[in-house]
Short mmCIF file of C-alpha atoms in Angstrom, two decimals:
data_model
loop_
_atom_site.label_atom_id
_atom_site.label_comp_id
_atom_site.label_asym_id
_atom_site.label_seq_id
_atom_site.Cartn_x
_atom_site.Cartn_y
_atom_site.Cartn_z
CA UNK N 24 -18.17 13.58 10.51
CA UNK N 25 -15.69 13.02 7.61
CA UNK N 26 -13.15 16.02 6.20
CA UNK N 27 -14.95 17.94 3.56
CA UNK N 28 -13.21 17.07 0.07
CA UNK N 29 -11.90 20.35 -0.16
CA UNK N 30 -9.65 19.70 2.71
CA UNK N 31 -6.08 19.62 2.90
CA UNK N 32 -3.43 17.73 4.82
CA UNK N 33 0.00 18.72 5.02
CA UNK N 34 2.59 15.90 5.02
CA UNK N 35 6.60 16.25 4.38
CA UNK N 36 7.20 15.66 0.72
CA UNK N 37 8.62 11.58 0.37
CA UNK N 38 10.94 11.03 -2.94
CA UNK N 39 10.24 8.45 -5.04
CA UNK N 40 12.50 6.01 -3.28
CA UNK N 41 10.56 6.21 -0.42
CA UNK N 42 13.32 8.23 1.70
CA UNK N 43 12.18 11.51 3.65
CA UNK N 44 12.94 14.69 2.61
CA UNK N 45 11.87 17.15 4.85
CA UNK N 46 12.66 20.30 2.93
CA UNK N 47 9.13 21.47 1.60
CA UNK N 48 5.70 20.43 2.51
CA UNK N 49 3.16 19.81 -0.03
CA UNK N 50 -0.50 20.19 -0.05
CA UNK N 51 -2.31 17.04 -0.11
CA UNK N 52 -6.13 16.67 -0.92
CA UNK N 53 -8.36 14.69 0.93
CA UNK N 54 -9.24 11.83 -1.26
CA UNK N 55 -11.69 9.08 -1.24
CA UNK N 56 -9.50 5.53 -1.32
CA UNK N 57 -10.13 1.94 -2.04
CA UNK N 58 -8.22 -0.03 -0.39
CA UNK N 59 -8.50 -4.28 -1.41
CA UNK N 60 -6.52 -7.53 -0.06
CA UNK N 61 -7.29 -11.18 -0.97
CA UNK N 62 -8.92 -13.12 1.75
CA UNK N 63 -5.89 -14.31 3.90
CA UNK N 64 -4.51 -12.68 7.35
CA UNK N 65 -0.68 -12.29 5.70
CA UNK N 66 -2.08 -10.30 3.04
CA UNK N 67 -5.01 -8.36 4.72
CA UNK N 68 -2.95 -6.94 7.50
CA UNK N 69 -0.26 -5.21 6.00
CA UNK N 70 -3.47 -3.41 3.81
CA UNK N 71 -5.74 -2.84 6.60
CA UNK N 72 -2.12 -1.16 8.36
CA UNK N 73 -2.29 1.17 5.51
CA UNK N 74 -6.19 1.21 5.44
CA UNK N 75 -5.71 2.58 9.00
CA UNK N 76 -3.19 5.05 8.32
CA UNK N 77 -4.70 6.75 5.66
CA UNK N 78 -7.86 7.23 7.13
CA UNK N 79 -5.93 8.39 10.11
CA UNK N 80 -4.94 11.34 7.80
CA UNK N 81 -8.37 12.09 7.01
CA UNK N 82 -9.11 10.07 3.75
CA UNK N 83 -12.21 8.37 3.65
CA UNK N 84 -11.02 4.66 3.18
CA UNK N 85 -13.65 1.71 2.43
CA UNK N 86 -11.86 -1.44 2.74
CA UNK N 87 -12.97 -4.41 0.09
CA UNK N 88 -11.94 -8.03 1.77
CA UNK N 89 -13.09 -11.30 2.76
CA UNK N 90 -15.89 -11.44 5.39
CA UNK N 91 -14.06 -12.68 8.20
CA UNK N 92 -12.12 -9.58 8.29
CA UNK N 93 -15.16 -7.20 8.56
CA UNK N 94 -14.50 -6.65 12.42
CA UNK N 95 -10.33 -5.89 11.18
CA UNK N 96 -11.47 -3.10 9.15
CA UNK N 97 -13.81 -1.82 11.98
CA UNK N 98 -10.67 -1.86 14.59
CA UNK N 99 -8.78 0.16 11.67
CA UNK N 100 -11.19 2.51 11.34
CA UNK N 101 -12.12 1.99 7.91
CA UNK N 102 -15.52 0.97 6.57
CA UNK N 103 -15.82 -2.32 5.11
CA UNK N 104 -16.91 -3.63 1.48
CA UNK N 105 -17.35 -7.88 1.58
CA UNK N 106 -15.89 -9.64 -1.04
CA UNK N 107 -18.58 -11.30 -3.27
CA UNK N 108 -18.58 -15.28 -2.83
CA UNK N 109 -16.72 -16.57 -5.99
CA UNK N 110 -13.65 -14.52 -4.41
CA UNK N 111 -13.96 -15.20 -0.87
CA UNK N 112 -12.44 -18.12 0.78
CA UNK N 113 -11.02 -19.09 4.20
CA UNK N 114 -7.44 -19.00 4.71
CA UNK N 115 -7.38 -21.24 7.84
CA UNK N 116 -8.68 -24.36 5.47
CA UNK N 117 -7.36 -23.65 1.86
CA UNK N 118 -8.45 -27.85 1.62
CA UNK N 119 -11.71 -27.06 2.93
CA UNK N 120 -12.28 -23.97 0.19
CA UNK N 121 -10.63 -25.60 -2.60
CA UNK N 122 -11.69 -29.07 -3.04
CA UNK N 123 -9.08 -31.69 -4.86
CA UNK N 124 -6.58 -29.64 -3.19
CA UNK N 125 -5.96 -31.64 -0.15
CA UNK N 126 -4.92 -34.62 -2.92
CA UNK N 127 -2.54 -33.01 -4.44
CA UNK N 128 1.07 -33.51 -3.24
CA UNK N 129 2.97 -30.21 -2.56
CA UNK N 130 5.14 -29.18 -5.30
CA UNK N 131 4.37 -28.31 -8.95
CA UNK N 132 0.97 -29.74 -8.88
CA UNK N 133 -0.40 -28.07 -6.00
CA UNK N 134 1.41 -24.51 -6.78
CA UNK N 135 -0.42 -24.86 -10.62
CA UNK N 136 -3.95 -25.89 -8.74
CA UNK N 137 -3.44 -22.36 -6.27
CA UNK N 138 -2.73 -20.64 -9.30
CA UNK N 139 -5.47 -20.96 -10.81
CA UNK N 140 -8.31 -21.63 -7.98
CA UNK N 141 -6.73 -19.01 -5.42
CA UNK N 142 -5.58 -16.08 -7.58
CA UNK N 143 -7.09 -16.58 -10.94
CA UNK N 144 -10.48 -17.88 -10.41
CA UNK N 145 -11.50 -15.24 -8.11
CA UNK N 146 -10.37 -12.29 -10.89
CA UNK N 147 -13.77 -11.32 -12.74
CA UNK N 148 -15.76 -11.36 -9.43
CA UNK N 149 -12.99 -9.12 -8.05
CA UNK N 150 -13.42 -6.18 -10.96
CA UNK N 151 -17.07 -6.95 -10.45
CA UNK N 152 -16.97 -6.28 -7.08
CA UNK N 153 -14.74 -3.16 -7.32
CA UNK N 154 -16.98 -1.26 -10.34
CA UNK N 155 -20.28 -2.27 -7.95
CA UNK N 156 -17.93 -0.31 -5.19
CA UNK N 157 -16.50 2.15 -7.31
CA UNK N 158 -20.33 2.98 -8.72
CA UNK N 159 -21.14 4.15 -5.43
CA UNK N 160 -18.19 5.16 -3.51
CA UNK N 161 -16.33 7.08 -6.74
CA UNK N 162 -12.68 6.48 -5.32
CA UNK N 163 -10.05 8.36 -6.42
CA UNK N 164 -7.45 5.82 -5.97
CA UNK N 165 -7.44 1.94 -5.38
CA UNK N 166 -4.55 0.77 -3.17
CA UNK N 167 -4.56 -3.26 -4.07
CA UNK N 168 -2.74 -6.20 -2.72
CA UNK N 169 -0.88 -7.18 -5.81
CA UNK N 170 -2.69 -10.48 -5.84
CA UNK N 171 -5.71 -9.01 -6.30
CA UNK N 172 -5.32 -9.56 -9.36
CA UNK N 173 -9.02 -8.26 -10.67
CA UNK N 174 -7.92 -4.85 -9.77
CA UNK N 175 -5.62 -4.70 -13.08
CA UNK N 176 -8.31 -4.83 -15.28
CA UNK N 177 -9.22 -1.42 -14.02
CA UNK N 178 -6.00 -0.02 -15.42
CA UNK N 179 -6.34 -1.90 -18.51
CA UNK N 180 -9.86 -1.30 -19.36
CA UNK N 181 -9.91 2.49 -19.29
CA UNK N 182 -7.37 5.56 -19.71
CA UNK N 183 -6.02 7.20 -16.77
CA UNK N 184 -8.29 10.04 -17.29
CA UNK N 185 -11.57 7.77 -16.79
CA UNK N 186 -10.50 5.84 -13.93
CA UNK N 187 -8.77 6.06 -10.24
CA UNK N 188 -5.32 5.54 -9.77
CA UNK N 189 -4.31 2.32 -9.32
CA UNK N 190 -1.69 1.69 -6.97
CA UNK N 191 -0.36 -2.27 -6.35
CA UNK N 192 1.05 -3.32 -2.88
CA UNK N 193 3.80 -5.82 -3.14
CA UNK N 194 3.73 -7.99 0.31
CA UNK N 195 5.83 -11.00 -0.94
CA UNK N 196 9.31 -11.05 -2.49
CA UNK N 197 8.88 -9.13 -5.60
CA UNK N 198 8.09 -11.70 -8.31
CA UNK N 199 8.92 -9.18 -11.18
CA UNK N 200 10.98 -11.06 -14.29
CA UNK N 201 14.22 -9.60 -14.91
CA UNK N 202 17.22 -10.04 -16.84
CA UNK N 203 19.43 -9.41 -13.49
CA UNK N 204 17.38 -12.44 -11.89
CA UNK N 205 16.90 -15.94 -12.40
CA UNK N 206 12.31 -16.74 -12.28
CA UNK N 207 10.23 -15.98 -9.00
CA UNK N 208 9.84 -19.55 -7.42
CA UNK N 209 13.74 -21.07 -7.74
CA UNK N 210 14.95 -19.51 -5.04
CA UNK N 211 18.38 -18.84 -6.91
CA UNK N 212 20.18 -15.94 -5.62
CA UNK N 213 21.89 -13.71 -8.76
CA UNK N 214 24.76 -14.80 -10.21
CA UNK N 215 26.70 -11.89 -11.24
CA UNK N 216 27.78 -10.72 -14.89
CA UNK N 217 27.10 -12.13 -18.42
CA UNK N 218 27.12 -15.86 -16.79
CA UNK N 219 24.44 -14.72 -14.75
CA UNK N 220 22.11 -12.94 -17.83
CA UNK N 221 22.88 -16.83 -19.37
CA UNK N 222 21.62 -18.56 -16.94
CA UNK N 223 18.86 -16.49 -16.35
CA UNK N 224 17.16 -16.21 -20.03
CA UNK N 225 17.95 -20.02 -20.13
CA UNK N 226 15.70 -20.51 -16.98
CA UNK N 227 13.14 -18.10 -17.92
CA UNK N 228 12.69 -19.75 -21.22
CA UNK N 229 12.09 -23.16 -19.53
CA UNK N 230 10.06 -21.76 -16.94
CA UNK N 231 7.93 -19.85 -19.70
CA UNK N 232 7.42 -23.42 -21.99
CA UNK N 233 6.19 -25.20 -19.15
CA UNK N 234 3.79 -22.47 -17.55
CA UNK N 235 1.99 -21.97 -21.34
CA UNK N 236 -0.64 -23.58 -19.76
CA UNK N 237 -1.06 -21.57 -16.68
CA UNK N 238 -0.76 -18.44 -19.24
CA UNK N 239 -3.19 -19.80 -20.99
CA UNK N 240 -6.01 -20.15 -18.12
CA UNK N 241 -4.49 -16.64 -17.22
CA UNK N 242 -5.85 -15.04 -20.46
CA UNK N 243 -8.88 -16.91 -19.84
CA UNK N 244 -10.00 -15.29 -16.21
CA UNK N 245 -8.66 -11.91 -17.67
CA UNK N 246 -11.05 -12.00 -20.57
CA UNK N 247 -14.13 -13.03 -18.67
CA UNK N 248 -13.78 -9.80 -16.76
CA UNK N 249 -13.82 -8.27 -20.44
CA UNK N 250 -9.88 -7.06 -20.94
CA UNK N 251 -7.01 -8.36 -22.56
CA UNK N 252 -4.31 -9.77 -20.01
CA UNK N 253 -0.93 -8.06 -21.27
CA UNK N 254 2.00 -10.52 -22.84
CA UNK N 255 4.54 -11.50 -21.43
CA UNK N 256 5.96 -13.37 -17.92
CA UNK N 257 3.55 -14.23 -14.85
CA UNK N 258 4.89 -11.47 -12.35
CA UNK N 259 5.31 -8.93 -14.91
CA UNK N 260 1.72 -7.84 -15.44
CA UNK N 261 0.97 -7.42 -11.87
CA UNK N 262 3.95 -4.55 -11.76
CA UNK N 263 3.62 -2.48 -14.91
CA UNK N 264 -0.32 -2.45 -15.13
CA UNK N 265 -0.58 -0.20 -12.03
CA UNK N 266 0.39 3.44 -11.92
CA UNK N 267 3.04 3.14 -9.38
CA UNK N 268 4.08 -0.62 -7.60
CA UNK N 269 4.74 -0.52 -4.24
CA UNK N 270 7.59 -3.02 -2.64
CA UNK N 271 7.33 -3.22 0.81
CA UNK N 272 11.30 -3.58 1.57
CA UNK N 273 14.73 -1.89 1.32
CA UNK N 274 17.13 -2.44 -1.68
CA UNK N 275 19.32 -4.03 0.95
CA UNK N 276 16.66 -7.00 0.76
CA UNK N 277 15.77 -7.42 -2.68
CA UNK N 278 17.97 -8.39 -6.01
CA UNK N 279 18.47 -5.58 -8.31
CA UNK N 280 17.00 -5.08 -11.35
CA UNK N 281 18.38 -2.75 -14.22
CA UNK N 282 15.64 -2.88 -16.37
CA UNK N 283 12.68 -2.80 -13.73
CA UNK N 284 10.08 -0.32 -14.79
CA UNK N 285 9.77 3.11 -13.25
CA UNK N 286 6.40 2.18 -11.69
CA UNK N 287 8.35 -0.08 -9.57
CA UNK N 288 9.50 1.40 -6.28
CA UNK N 289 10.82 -0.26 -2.95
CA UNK N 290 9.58 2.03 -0.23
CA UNK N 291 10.41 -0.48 3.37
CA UNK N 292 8.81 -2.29 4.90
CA UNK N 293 5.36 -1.31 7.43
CA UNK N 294 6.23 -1.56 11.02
CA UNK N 295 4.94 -4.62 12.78
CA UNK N 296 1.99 -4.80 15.38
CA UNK N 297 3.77 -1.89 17.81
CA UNK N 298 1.04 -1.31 20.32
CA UNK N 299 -0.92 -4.50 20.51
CA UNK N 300 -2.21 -5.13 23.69
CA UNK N 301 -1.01 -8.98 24.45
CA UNK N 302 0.10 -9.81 28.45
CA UNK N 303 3.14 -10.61 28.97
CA UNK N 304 3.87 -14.42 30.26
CA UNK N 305 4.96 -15.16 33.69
CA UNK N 306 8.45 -15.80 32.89
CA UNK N 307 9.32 -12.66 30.49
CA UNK N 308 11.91 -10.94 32.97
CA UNK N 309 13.75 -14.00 32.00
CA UNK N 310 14.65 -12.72 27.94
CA UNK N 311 16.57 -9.89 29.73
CA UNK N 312 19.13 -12.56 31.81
CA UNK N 313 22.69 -12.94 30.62
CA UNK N 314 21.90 -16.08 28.66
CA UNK N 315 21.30 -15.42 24.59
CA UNK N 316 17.79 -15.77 23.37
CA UNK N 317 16.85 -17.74 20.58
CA UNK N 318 12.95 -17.16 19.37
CA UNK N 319 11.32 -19.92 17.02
CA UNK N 320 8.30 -19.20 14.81
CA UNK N 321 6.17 -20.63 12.42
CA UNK N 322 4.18 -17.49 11.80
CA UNK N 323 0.46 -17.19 11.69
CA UNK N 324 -0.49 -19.16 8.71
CA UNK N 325 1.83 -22.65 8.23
CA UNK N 326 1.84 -23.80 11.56
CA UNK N 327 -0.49 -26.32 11.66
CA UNK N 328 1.84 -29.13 12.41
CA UNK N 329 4.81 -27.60 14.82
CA UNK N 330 7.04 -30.47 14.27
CA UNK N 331 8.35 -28.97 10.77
CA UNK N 332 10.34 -26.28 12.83
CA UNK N 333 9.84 -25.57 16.61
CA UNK N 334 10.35 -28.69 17.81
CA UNK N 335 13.36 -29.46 15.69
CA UNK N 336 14.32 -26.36 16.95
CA UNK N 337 14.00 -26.93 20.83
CA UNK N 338 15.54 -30.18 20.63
CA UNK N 339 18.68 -29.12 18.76
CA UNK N 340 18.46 -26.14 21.49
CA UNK N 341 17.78 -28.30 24.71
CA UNK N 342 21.12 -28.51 26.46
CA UNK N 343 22.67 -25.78 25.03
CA UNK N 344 22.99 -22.48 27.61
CA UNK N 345 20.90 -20.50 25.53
CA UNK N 346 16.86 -19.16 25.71
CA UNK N 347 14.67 -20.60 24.02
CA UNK N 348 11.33 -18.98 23.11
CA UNK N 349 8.77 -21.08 21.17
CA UNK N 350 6.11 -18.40 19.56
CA UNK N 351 3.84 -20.64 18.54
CA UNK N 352 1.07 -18.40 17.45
CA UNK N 353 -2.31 -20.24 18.41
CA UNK N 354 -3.59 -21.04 21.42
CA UNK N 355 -3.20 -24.66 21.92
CA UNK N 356 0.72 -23.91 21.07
CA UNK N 357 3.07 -24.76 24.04
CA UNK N 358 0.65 -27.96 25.03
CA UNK N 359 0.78 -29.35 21.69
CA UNK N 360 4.87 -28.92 21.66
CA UNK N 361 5.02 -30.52 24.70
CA UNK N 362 3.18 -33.57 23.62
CA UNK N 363 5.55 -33.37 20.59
CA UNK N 364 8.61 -33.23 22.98
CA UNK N 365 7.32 -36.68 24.91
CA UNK N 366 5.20 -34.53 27.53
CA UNK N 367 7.29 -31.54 28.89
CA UNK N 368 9.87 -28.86 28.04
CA UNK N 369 12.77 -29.04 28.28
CA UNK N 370 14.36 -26.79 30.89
CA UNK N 371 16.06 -23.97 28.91
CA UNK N 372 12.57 -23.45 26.89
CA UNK N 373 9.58 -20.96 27.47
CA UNK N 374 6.77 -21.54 25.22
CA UNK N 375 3.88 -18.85 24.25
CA UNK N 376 0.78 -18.75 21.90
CA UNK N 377 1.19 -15.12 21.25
CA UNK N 378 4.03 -12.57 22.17
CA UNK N 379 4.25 -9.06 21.72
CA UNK N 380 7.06 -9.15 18.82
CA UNK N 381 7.72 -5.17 18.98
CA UNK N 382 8.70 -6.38 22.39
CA UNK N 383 10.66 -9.36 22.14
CA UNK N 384 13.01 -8.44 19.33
CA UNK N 385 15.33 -6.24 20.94
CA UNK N 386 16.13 -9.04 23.01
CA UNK N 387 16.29 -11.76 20.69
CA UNK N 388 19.99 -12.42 19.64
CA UNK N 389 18.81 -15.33 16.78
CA UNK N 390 15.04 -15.90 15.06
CA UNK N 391 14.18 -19.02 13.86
CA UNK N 392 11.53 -18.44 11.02
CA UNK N 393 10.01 -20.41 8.49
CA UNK N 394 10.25 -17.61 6.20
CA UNK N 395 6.87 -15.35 6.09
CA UNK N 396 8.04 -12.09 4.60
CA UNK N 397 7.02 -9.62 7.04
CA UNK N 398 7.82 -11.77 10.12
CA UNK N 399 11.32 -11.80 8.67
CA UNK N 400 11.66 -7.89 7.62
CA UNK N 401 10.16 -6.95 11.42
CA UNK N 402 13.23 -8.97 12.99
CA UNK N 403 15.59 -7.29 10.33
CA UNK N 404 14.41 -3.90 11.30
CA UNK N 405 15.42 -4.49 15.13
CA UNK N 406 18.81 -5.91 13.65
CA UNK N 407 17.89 -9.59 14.36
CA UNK N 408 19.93 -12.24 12.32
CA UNK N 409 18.33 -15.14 11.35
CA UNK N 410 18.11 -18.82 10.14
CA UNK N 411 15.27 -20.13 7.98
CA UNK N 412 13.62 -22.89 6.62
CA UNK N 413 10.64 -22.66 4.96
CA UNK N 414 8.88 -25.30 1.93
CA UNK N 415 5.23 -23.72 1.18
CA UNK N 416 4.39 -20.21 -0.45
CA UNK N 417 6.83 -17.49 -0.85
CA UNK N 418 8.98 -19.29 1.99
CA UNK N 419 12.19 -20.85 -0.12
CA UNK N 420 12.33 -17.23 -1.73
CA UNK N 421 12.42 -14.93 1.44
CA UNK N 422 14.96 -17.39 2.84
CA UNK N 423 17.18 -17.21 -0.06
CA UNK N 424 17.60 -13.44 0.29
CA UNK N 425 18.14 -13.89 4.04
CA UNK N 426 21.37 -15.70 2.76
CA UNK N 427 22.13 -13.26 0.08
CA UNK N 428 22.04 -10.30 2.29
CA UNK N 429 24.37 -11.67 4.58
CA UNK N 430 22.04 -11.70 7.46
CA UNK N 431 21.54 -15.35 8.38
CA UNK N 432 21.54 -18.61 6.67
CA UNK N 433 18.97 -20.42 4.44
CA UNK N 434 18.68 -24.01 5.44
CA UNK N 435 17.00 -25.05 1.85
CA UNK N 436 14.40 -27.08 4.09
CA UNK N 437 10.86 -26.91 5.35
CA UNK N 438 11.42 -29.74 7.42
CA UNK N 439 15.15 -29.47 8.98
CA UNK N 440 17.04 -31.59 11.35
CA UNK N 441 17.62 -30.96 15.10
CA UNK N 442 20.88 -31.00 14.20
CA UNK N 443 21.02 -28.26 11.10
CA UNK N 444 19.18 -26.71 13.20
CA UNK N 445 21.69 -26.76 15.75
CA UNK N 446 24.36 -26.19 14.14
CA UNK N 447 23.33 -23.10 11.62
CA UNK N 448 22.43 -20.98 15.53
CA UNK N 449 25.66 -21.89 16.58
CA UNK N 450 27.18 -20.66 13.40
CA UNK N 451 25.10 -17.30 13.58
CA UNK N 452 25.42 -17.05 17.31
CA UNK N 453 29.63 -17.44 17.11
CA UNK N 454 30.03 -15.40 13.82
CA UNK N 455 29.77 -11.75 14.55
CA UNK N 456 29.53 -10.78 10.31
CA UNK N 457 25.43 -11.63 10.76
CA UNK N 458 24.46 -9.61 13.64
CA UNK N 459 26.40 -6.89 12.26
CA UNK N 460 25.04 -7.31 8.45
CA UNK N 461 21.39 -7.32 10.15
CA UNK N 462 22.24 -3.99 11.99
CA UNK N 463 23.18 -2.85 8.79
CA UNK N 464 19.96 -3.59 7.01
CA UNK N 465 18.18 -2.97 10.57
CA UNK N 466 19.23 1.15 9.57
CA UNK N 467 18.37 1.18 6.49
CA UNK N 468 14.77 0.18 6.97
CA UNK N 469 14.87 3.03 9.69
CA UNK N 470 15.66 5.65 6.54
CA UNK N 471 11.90 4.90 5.20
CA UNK N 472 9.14 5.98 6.06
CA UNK N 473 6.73 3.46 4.16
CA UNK N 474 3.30 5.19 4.90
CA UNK N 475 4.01 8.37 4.58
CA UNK N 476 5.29 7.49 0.89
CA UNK N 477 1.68 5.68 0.38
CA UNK N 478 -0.05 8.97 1.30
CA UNK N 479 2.24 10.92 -0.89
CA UNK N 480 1.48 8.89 -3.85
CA UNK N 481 -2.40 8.83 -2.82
CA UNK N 482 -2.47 12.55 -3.33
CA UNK N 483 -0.33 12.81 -6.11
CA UNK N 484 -1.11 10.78 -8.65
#
């Protein structure tokens, strides 16, 4: 039976930069809560984690998402809300979803098509969906997946008074424009002083004259769902049209920004899957042996073809005295590398389809990652260092900062060589500076408390 909305919960009080501060408790009403990600598992877990927490509290959560993840939201304990068809796709066949995709080289071309088929298409069926939601489940707040972008126009159709809060849910480097930082998408690390401002205007201008078009068709899917998309910078709209923005990670990760607005707040990052029930392989006593331990990824989503990055990465590995473990993250994983790597592993290799990652990190002296943002924050919270190379999505931008913070190195590929490969563990491996940079970081993800912060806000605002 759910609380009664008179209810309270009582919950120590979080300050704005997402810190604890245990010295008073507050009073925090039970609230009904929205809570919407776009179709895709890298965005829909990290809300379904917070869909799951709040409810956990008491709220009454009703979860808005693709219908593939209606049996998710059941194992989070949150009641489910399909997304209507014009805004639900599959994630495991973007080609299949989106025809004329497959056609399109990656690059430019393709990033403009996802643009506006993946994130801007979908934006009046979104607000649809959420007023048909909203009309009979009257939320008090709507937590949203910043790239749910038809969740704005709830902010920017009504005053505060007349609608929920609206709180966005930043799950990707933060893409907001800034004078400190050169535009989301270049993968250019800041460049200090008035040199740096320079540059950056210079490239935001350029950037600005040839994405007019993309603005344009922006406007466009804003004003069929009957509002008035705000001026100014793709990025920008998505961070000052909620209430409060939410950036899941730790200053220590993300450029600064002296003129970001005061909605935007970096409050860590959510802990990974702690908990889920995966066996362990045959050969795990094996990551706890004297030799270091080198995990390889491609995360969940871009690892359709394994020789971009695992099997570089176990042949630049093979006859060194190290670990190697080859998380390949689907079923068919460790056959398919084999047939990659002319029939068998080598000796020095242990290959997986899934591993318990809350379980293998504190073991793991170097990740190889194509760059998916929270794969790469979970390592840096157990003080991992790293080396990346990633070419698709946020990828190029997450493994920039890896090199900026000092806590690995960015190899500016999607596609490296065995031997970069090689060479950039070795580096990482010998050089003391990362490990102790990611410990570093590794603490100061430990000083947040991410969902707590959430529920603060929730009752707050």
């Amino acid at each position: 039976m759910p609380p009664t909305r008179s209810s309270v919960v009582y919950r120590p009080f979080l300050g704005w930069a997402g810190r604890t501060n245990r010295a008073r408790p507050q009073e925090l009403p039970l609230s009904r809560i929205i809570t919407t990600a776009l179709p895709a598992h890298g965005h829909v877990s990290p809300l379904l984690a917070i869909s799951a927490d709040l409810a956990a509290r008491g709220h009454e959560v009703v979860f808005l998402g693709g219908s593939r993840f209606a049996e998710a939201a059941g194992r989070a304990g949150v009641r489910f809300a399909a997304l209507p068809a014009g805004a639900d796709w599959d994630d495991r066949d973007l080609d299949a979803s989106f025809p004329g995709r497959a056609e399109l080289p990656p690059g430019p071309e393709r990033i403009a098509f996802d643009v506006k088929h993946v994130f801007l298409d979908p934006v009046p069926h979104q607000y649809r969906a959420l007023l048909g939601l909203l009309a009979e489940f009257p939320a008090d707040a709507v937590v949203a997946d910043a790239f749910v972008q038809g969740a704005l126009p709830l902010a920017l159709a009504r005053p505060r008074a007349e609608r929920p809060a609206l709180l966005g849910v930043g799950i990707t480097p933060a893409m907001l424009p800034s004078a400190d930082t050169a535009p989301f998408g270049l993968a250019l690390p800041p460049l200090p002083g008035e040199e740096g401002r320079i540059r950056n205007r210079s490239l935001q201008e350029e950037m600005d004259r040839r994405g007019e078009p993309l603005q344009r068709y922006a406007e466009k899917a804003f004003a069929e769902a009957g509002v008035r998309l705000p001026q100014g910078p793709r990025g920008l709209a998505q961070v000052t049209v909620p209430d409060v923005y939410l950036q899941l990670t730790v200053p220590g990760f993300e450029y600064p920004r002296s003129d970001a607005p005061a909605s935007y707040r970096l409050i860590g990052a959510l802990p990974g899957n702690v908990g889920e029930e995966q066996p362990l392989p045959e050969w795990w006593a094996e990551v706890s042996g004297e030799r270091p331990v080198v995990v390889v990824t491609q995360g969940t989503l871009a690892n359709d073809d394994l020789g971009e990055l695992v099997a570089p990465t176990v042949r630049a590995l093979a006859e060194r005295d190290v670990l190697v473990v080859a998380a390949t993250a689907r079923p068919d994983g460790p056959q398919v590398l084999a047939e990659l790597l002319g029939g068998r592993l080598p000796g020095n290799v242990r290959a997986a389809g899934y591993v318990p990652f809350d379980r293998l990190l504190p073991h793991t002296d170097v990740l190889v990652s194509n760059g998916g943002y929270g794969g790469v924050q979970t390592a840096l919270r157990y003080g991992v260092p790293l080396v990346v190379a990633g070419a698709s999505e946020d990828k190029p931008e997450v493994a920039a900062r890896v090199q900026w913070a000092g806590v690995g190195l960015d190899l500016r590929t999607g596609r490296p060589a065995p031997e970069a490969v090689g060479r950039a563990v070795e580096q990482v491996l010998a050089e003391g500076r990362f490990r102790e940079r990611a410990r570093a970081l590794g603490a100061e993800f430990a000083e947040y408390r991410p969902f707590d912060t959430i529920a603060e806000l929730v009752g707050s605002l």
